PDB file of C-alpha atoms in Angstrom:
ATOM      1  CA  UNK A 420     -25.360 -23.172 -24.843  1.00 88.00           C
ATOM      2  CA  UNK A 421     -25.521 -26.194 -27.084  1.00 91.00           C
ATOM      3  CA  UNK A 422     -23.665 -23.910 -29.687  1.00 93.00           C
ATOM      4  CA  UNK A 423     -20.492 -23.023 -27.599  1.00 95.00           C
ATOM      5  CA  UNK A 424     -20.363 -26.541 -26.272  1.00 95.00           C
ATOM      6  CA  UNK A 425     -20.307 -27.850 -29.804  1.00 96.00           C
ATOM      7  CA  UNK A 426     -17.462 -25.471 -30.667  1.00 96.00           C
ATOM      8  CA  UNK A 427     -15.275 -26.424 -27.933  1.00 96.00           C
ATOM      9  CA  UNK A 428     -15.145 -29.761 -28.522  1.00 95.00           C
ATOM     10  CA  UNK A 429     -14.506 -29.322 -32.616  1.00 95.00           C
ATOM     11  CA  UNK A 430     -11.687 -26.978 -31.567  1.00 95.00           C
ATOM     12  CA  UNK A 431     -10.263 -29.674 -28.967  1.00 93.00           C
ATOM     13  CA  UNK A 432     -10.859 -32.193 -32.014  1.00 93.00           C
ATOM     14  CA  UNK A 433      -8.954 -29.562 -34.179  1.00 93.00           C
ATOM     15  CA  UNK A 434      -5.942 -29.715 -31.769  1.00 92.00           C
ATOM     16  CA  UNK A 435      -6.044 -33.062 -31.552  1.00 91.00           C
ATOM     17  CA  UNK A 436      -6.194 -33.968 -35.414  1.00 92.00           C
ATOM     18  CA  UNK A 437      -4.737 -31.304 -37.529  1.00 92.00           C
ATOM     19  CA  UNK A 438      -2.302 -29.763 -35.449  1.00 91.00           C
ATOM     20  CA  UNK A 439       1.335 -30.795 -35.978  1.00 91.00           C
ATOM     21  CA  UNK A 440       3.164 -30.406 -32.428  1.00 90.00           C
ATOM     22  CA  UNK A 441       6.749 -30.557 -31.712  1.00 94.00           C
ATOM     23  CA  UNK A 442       8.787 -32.969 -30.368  1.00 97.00           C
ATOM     24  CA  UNK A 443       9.386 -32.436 -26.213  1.00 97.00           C
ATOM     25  CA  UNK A 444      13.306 -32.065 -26.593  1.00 97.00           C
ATOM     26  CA  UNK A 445      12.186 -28.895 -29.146  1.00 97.00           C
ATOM     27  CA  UNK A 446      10.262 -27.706 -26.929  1.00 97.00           C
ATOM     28  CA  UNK A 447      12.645 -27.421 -24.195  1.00 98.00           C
ATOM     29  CA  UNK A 448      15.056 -26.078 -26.726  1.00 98.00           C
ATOM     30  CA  UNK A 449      13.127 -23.043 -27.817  1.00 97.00           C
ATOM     31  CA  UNK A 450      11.753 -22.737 -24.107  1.00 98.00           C
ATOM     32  CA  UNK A 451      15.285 -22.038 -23.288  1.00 98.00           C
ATOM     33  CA  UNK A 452      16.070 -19.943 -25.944  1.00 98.00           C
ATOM     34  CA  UNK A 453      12.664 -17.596 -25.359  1.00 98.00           C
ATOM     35  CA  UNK A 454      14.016 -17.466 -21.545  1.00 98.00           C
ATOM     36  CA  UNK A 455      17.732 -16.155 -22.713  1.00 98.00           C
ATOM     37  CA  UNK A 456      16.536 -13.838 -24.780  1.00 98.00           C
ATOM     38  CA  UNK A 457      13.734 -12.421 -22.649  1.00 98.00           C
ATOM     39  CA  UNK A 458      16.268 -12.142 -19.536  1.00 98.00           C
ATOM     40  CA  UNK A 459      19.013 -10.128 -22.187  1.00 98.00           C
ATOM     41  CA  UNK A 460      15.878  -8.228 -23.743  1.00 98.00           C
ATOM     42  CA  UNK A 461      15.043  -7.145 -19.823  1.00 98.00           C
ATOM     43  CA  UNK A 462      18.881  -6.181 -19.150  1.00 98.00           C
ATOM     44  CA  UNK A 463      18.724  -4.255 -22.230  1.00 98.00           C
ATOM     45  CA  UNK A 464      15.532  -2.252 -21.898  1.00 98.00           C
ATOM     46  CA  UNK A 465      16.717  -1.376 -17.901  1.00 98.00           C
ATOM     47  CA  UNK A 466      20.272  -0.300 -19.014  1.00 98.00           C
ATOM     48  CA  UNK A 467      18.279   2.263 -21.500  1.00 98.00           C
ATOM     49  CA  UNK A 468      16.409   3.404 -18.896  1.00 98.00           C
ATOM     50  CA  UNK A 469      18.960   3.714 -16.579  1.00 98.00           C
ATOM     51  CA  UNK A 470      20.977   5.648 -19.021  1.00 98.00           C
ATOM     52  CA  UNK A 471      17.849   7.949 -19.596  1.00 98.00           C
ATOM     53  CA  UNK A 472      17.266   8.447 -16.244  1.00 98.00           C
ATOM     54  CA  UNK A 473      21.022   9.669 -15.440  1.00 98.00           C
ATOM     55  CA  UNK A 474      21.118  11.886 -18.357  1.00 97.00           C
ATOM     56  CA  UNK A 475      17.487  13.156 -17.656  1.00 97.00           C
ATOM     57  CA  UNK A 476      19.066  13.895 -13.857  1.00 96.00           C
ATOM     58  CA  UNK A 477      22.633  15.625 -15.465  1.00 96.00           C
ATOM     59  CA  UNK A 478      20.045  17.799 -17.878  1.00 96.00           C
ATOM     60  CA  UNK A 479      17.940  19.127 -14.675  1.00 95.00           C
ATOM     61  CA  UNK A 480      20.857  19.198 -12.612  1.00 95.00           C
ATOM     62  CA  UNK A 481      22.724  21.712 -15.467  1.00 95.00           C
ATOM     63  CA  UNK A 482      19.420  23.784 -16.120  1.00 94.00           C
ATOM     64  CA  UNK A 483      19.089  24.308 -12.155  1.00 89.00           C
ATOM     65  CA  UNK A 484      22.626  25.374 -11.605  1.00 78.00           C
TER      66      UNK A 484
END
């Protein structure tokens, strides 16, 4: 127990010491920017699948008729 305790605190003494961390106003920045391109990454991955699925439907729809 005494060895995970010990490691947790030199890894919150890591974090605190040698880690460089961005300015707030970046952060928000690049928040946003993850955000806009996880929404248009979304959009993008259902308008494939919604293309799939209608020419998956028009290729069982022509082998059935």
């Amino acid at each position: 127990m005494t060895k995970v305790v010990n490691y947790i605190s030199e890894a919150f003494e890591e974090l605190k010491s040698n880690v460089t961390w961005p300015v707030w106003a970046e952060v928000q920045r690049l928040t946003i920017v993850v955000a806009v391109f996880s929404v248009l990454f979304a959009l993008a991955t259902w308008g494939v699948d919604e293309i799939f699925a209608k020419a998956l439907a028009g290729f069982f729809n022509w082998i059935k008729a």
